[in-house]
Amino acid sequence: MAVQFAIKDAIDMTITGKTTQKTTTIDYLNSCSLTLESESVYAKKKGNDAIAFAGSRTGQFTMDAEVIDDQFLCWMLGGEMAEDGKISVKGEVPNESYTIEGTFKIQTTEGTQTRTIKFYNASPQANTDLTLSATEVSTFSLVFDILVDEDSNILDLATEQN
């Protein structure tokens, strides 16, 4: 029988630029979500879908936080950060790809386990809503497009071995 589990955690992760090798640690998320989609095409029989051909797969990884850092904000805005910390947003969006590696805890009937996750090719979306409020704590969302890498990998999900 497969082990049943529940999750009450958000991923703690390291995001690494594929060309710059610059790493950023994110360990302050309140929630995160992954959506994977696959487009299929169908052969029709008398006008009805009869045979499916699985298509390519893409995804979105959304991170929600109330506490953020400058790099998180920079990715949200689709900007570039200078050495002095200034974020510049221009008409052209930076075109950097990243790997994301992280861990999160699951609870089983037998105790707590750590799961690892790796996204092989992620690119931050430059679409954002930035709301600042004097009466509410601001909530920030950052969305990365999840794509295939040069070997057609999207993600790995595993139980951490002690």
PDB file of C-alpha atoms in Angstrom:
ATOM      1  CA  MET A   1       0.000   0.000   0.000  1.00  0.00           C
ATOM      2  CA  ALA A   2       1.316   3.439  -0.889  1.00  0.00           C
ATOM      3  CA  VAL A   3       2.135   5.821   1.937  1.00  0.00           C
ATOM      4  CA  GLN A   4      -0.505   8.510   2.295  1.00  0.00           C
ATOM      5  CA  PHE A   5       0.594  12.002   3.199  1.00  0.00           C
ATOM      6  CA  ALA A   6      -0.529  15.577   3.734  1.00  0.00           C
ATOM      7  CA  ILE A   7       1.326  18.795   2.988  1.00  0.00           C
ATOM      8  CA  LYS A   8       1.295  21.927   5.119  1.00  0.00           C
ATOM      9  CA  ASP A   9       4.416  23.710   3.897  1.00  0.00           C
ATOM     10  CA  ALA A  10       5.707  25.944   1.128  1.00  0.00           C
ATOM     11  CA  ILE A  11       8.879  25.239  -0.809  1.00  0.00           C
ATOM     12  CA  ASP A  12      12.185  26.659   0.419  1.00  0.00           C
ATOM     13  CA  MET A  13      14.306  27.071  -2.681  1.00  0.00           C
ATOM     14  CA  THR A  14      17.399  28.261  -4.427  1.00  0.00           C
ATOM     15  CA  ILE A  15      16.972  29.903  -7.833  1.00  0.00           C
ATOM     16  CA  THR A  16      20.082  29.894 -10.017  1.00  0.00           C
ATOM     17  CA  GLY A  17      20.590  31.836 -13.252  1.00  0.00           C
ATOM     18  CA  LYS A  18      21.572  29.488 -16.074  1.00  0.00           C
ATOM     19  CA  THR A  19      24.003  31.966 -17.630  1.00  0.00           C
ATOM     20  CA  THR A  20      24.990  34.126 -14.653  1.00  0.00           C
ATOM     21  CA  GLN A  21      25.111  31.300 -12.057  1.00  0.00           C
ATOM     22  CA  LYS A  22      23.855  33.924  -9.553  1.00  0.00           C
ATOM     23  CA  THR A  23      21.802  32.258  -6.820  1.00  0.00           C
ATOM     24  CA  THR A  24      18.937  33.605  -4.757  1.00  0.00           C
ATOM     25  CA  THR A  25      17.475  31.836  -1.730  1.00  0.00           C
ATOM     26  CA  ILE A  26      13.743  32.069  -1.086  1.00  0.00           C
ATOM     27  CA  ASP A  27      12.690  30.659   2.273  1.00  0.00           C
ATOM     28  CA  TYR A  28       9.837  32.980   3.161  1.00  0.00           C
ATOM     29  CA  LEU A  29       6.879  31.911   1.013  1.00  0.00           C
ATOM     30  CA  ASN A  30       3.423  31.639   2.511  1.00  0.00           C
ATOM     31  CA  SER A  31       2.221  29.488  -0.375  1.00  0.00           C
ATOM     32  CA  CYS A  32       3.214  28.288  -3.797  1.00  0.00           C
ATOM     33  CA  SER A  33       1.385  26.432  -6.525  1.00  0.00           C
ATOM     34  CA  LEU A  34       2.296  24.513  -9.650  1.00  0.00           C
ATOM     35  CA  THR A  35       0.087  24.218 -12.712  1.00  0.00           C
ATOM     36  CA  LEU A  36       1.136  21.878 -15.530  1.00  0.00           C
ATOM     37  CA  GLU A  37      -0.676  21.801 -18.844  1.00  0.00           C
ATOM     38  CA  SER A  38      -0.428  19.636 -21.926  1.00  0.00           C
ATOM     39  CA  GLU A  39      -1.978  20.442 -25.252  1.00  0.00           C
ATOM     40  CA  SER A  40      -3.326  17.468 -27.129  1.00  0.00           C
ATOM     41  CA  VAL A  41      -4.535  17.111 -30.678  1.00  0.00           C
ATOM     42  CA  TYR A  42      -7.119  14.574 -31.713  1.00  0.00           C
ATOM     43  CA  ALA A  43      -7.869  12.444 -34.733  1.00  0.00           C
ATOM     44  CA  LYS A  44     -11.562  12.622 -35.434  1.00  0.00           C
ATOM     45  CA  LYS A  45     -13.951   9.843 -36.366  1.00  0.00           C
ATOM     46  CA  LYS A  46     -17.172  11.139 -37.904  1.00  0.00           C
ATOM     47  CA  GLY A  47     -16.475  14.545 -36.332  1.00  0.00           C
ATOM     48  CA  ASN A  48     -15.798  13.255 -32.804  1.00  0.00           C
ATOM     49  CA  ASP A  49     -12.419  13.082 -31.059  1.00  0.00           C
ATOM     50  CA  ALA A  50     -11.355   9.439 -31.312  1.00  0.00           C
ATOM     51  CA  ILE A  51      -7.578   9.195 -30.869  1.00  0.00           C
ATOM     52  CA  ALA A  52      -5.509  11.547 -28.721  1.00  0.00           C
ATOM     53  CA  PHE A  53      -1.955  12.610 -29.503  1.00  0.00           C
ATOM     54  CA  ALA A  54      -0.343  14.039 -26.381  1.00  0.00           C
ATOM     55  CA  GLY A  55       1.279  17.378 -27.041  1.00  0.00           C
ATOM     56  CA  SER A  56       3.928  19.505 -25.434  1.00  0.00           C
ATOM     57  CA  ARG A  57       3.805  20.358 -21.737  1.00  0.00           C
ATOM     58  CA  THR A  58       4.330  23.685 -20.002  1.00  0.00           C
ATOM     59  CA  GLY A  59       3.587  25.000 -16.572  1.00  0.00           C
ATOM     60  CA  GLN A  60       3.449  27.908 -14.181  1.00  0.00           C
ATOM     61  CA  PHE A  61       4.928  28.073 -10.705  1.00  0.00           C
ATOM     62  CA  THR A  62       3.344  30.792  -8.555  1.00  0.00           C
ATOM     63  CA  MET A  63       4.898  32.023  -5.317  1.00  0.00           C
ATOM     64  CA  ASP A  64       2.975  34.130  -2.788  1.00  0.00           C
ATOM     65  CA  ALA A  65       4.602  36.037   0.067  1.00  0.00           C
ATOM     66  CA  GLU A  66       4.100  38.992   2.365  1.00  0.00           C
ATOM     67  CA  VAL A  67       7.829  39.259   3.143  1.00  0.00           C
ATOM     68  CA  ILE A  68      10.068  39.561   0.079  1.00  0.00           C
ATOM     69  CA  ASP A  69      13.542  40.710  -0.947  1.00  0.00           C
ATOM     70  CA  ASP A  70      14.729  43.008  -3.752  1.00  0.00           C
ATOM     71  CA  GLN A  71      15.399  40.131  -6.173  1.00  0.00           C
ATOM     72  CA  PHE A  72      11.827  38.862  -5.773  1.00  0.00           C
ATOM     73  CA  LEU A  73      10.536  42.376  -6.523  1.00  0.00           C
ATOM     74  CA  CYS A  74      12.895  42.722  -9.486  1.00  0.00           C
ATOM     75  CA  TRP A  75      11.613  39.474 -11.033  1.00  0.00           C
ATOM     76  CA  MET A  76       8.004  40.558 -10.407  1.00  0.00           C
ATOM     77  CA  LEU A  77       8.593  43.809 -12.281  1.00  0.00           C
ATOM     78  CA  GLY A  78      10.606  42.238 -15.098  1.00  0.00           C
ATOM     79  CA  GLY A  79      13.510  44.515 -14.251  1.00  0.00           C
ATOM     80  CA  GLU A  80      17.249  44.422 -13.907  1.00  0.00           C
ATOM     81  CA  MET A  81      19.112  45.052 -10.680  1.00  0.00           C
ATOM     82  CA  ALA A  82      22.292  47.138 -10.620  1.00  0.00           C
ATOM     83  CA  GLU A  83      25.183  46.521  -8.234  1.00  0.00           C
ATOM     84  CA  ASP A  84      23.873  49.299  -5.959  1.00  0.00           C
ATOM     85  CA  GLY A  85      20.462  47.566  -5.674  1.00  0.00           C
ATOM     86  CA  LYS A  86      18.586  49.936  -8.011  1.00  0.00           C
ATOM     87  CA  ILE A  87      15.888  48.145 -10.018  1.00  0.00           C
ATOM     88  CA  SER A  88      15.419  49.437 -13.577  1.00  0.00           C
ATOM     89  CA  VAL A  89      12.366  48.448 -15.603  1.00  0.00           C
ATOM     90  CA  LYS A  90      12.669  49.015 -19.347  1.00  0.00           C
ATOM     91  CA  GLY A  91      10.616  48.281 -22.428  1.00  0.00           C
ATOM     92  CA  GLU A  92      12.528  45.068 -23.103  1.00  0.00           C
ATOM     93  CA  VAL A  93      12.225  42.297 -20.538  1.00  0.00           C
ATOM     94  CA  PRO A  94      15.456  40.540 -19.476  1.00  0.00           C
ATOM     95  CA  ASN A  95      15.696  37.071 -20.981  1.00  0.00           C
ATOM     96  CA  GLU A  96      17.321  34.940 -18.282  1.00  0.00           C
ATOM     97  CA  SER A  97      16.420  31.319 -17.593  1.00  0.00           C
ATOM     98  CA  TYR A  98      16.788  29.712 -14.173  1.00  0.00           C
ATOM     99  CA  THR A  99      16.828  26.389 -12.405  1.00  0.00           C
ATOM    100  CA  ILE A 100      14.828  26.135  -9.191  1.00  0.00           C
ATOM    101  CA  GLU A 101      15.721  23.564  -6.550  1.00  0.00           C
ATOM    102  CA  GLY A 102      13.868  23.268  -3.288  1.00  0.00           C
ATOM    103  CA  THR A 103      12.549  21.232  -0.404  1.00  0.00           C
ATOM    104  CA  PHE A 104       9.272  20.954   1.475  1.00  0.00           C
ATOM    105  CA  LYS A 105       7.947  18.770   4.283  1.00  0.00           C
ATOM    106  CA  ILE A 106       5.202  16.196   4.077  1.00  0.00           C
ATOM    107  CA  GLN A 107       3.491  14.537   7.012  1.00  0.00           C
ATOM    108  CA  THR A 108       2.723  10.828   6.852  1.00  0.00           C
ATOM    109  CA  THR A 109       1.171   8.490   9.399  1.00  0.00           C
ATOM    110  CA  GLU A 110       4.761   7.394  10.073  1.00  0.00           C
ATOM    111  CA  GLY A 111       6.251  10.873  10.601  1.00  0.00           C
ATOM    112  CA  THR A 112       7.694  13.792   8.669  1.00  0.00           C
ATOM    113  CA  GLN A 113       9.583  13.411   5.396  1.00  0.00           C
ATOM    114  CA  THR A 114      11.374  15.933   3.233  1.00  0.00           C
ATOM    115  CA  ARG A 115      10.622  16.055  -0.476  1.00  0.00           C
ATOM    116  CA  THR A 116      12.881  17.658  -3.053  1.00  0.00           C
ATOM    117  CA  ILE A 117      11.776  19.359  -6.243  1.00  0.00           C
ATOM    118  CA  LYS A 118      13.788  20.639  -9.183  1.00  0.00           C
ATOM    119  CA  PHE A 119      12.533  22.725 -12.096  1.00  0.00           C
ATOM    120  CA  TYR A 120      15.034  22.518 -14.955  1.00  0.00           C
ATOM    121  CA  ASN A 121      14.060  25.609 -16.943  1.00  0.00           C
ATOM    122  CA  ALA A 122      12.098  28.477 -15.419  1.00  0.00           C
ATOM    123  CA  SER A 123      11.551  32.009 -16.669  1.00  0.00           C
ATOM    124  CA  PRO A 124       9.901  34.777 -14.603  1.00  0.00           C
ATOM    125  CA  GLN A 125       6.814  36.402 -16.079  1.00  0.00           C
ATOM    126  CA  ALA A 126       6.972  40.176 -16.367  1.00  0.00           C
ATOM    127  CA  ASN A 127       3.204  40.512 -15.825  1.00  0.00           C
ATOM    128  CA  THR A 128       2.417  41.702 -12.331  1.00  0.00           C
ATOM    129  CA  ASP A 129      -0.048  43.492 -10.114  1.00  0.00           C
ATOM    130  CA  LEU A 130       1.697  45.484  -7.415  1.00  0.00           C
ATOM    131  CA  THR A 131      -0.603  46.762  -4.690  1.00  0.00           C
ATOM    132  CA  LEU A 132       0.688  48.852  -1.811  1.00  0.00           C
ATOM    133  CA  SER A 133      -1.714  49.628   1.014  1.00  0.00           C
ATOM    134  CA  ALA A 134      -1.556  51.659   4.205  1.00  0.00           C
ATOM    135  CA  THR A 135      -4.282  49.527   5.813  1.00  0.00           C
ATOM    136  CA  GLU A 136      -3.369  45.958   4.771  1.00  0.00           C
ATOM    137  CA  VAL A 137      -0.130  43.991   4.603  1.00  0.00           C
ATOM    138  CA  SER A 138       0.854  43.768   0.944  1.00  0.00           C
ATOM    139  CA  THR A 139       0.814  40.346  -0.684  1.00  0.00           C
ATOM    140  CA  PHE A 140       3.232  39.716  -3.526  1.00  0.00           C
ATOM    141  CA  SER A 141       2.939  37.083  -6.244  1.00  0.00           C
ATOM    142  CA  LEU A 142       5.710  35.986  -8.570  1.00  0.00           C
ATOM    143  CA  VAL A 143       5.018  33.627 -11.458  1.00  0.00           C
ATOM    144  CA  PHE A 144       7.654  31.616 -13.294  1.00  0.00           C
ATOM    145  CA  ASP A 145       6.880  29.865 -16.571  1.00  0.00           C
ATOM    146  CA  ILE A 146       8.053  26.262 -16.316  1.00  0.00           C
ATOM    147  CA  LEU A 147       9.486  24.986 -19.599  1.00  0.00           C
ATOM    148  CA  VAL A 148      11.479  22.017 -20.858  1.00  0.00           C
ATOM    149  CA  ASP A 149      15.268  22.113 -20.844  1.00  0.00           C
ATOM    150  CA  GLU A 150      17.601  20.951 -23.617  1.00  0.00           C
ATOM    151  CA  ASP A 151      16.972  17.302 -22.576  1.00  0.00           C
ATOM    152  CA  SER A 152      13.167  17.754 -22.435  1.00  0.00           C
ATOM    153  CA  ASN A 153      13.149  17.662 -18.597  1.00  0.00           C
ATOM    154  CA  ILE A 154      10.549  19.713 -16.756  1.00  0.00           C
ATOM    155  CA  LEU A 155      10.806  18.699 -13.112  1.00  0.00           C
ATOM    156  CA  ASP A 156      11.913  16.006 -10.694  1.00  0.00           C
ATOM    157  CA  LEU A 157      10.128  15.297  -7.420  1.00  0.00           C
ATOM    158  CA  ALA A 158      11.695  12.879  -4.924  1.00  0.00           C
ATOM    159  CA  THR A 159      11.836  11.884  -1.271  1.00  0.00           C
ATOM    160  CA  GLU A 160      15.064  13.088   0.344  1.00  0.00           C
ATOM    161  CA  GLN A 161      17.204  10.197   1.487  1.00  0.00           C
ATOM    162  CA  ASN A 162      18.826  10.565   4.927  1.00  0.00           C
TER     163      ASN A 162
END
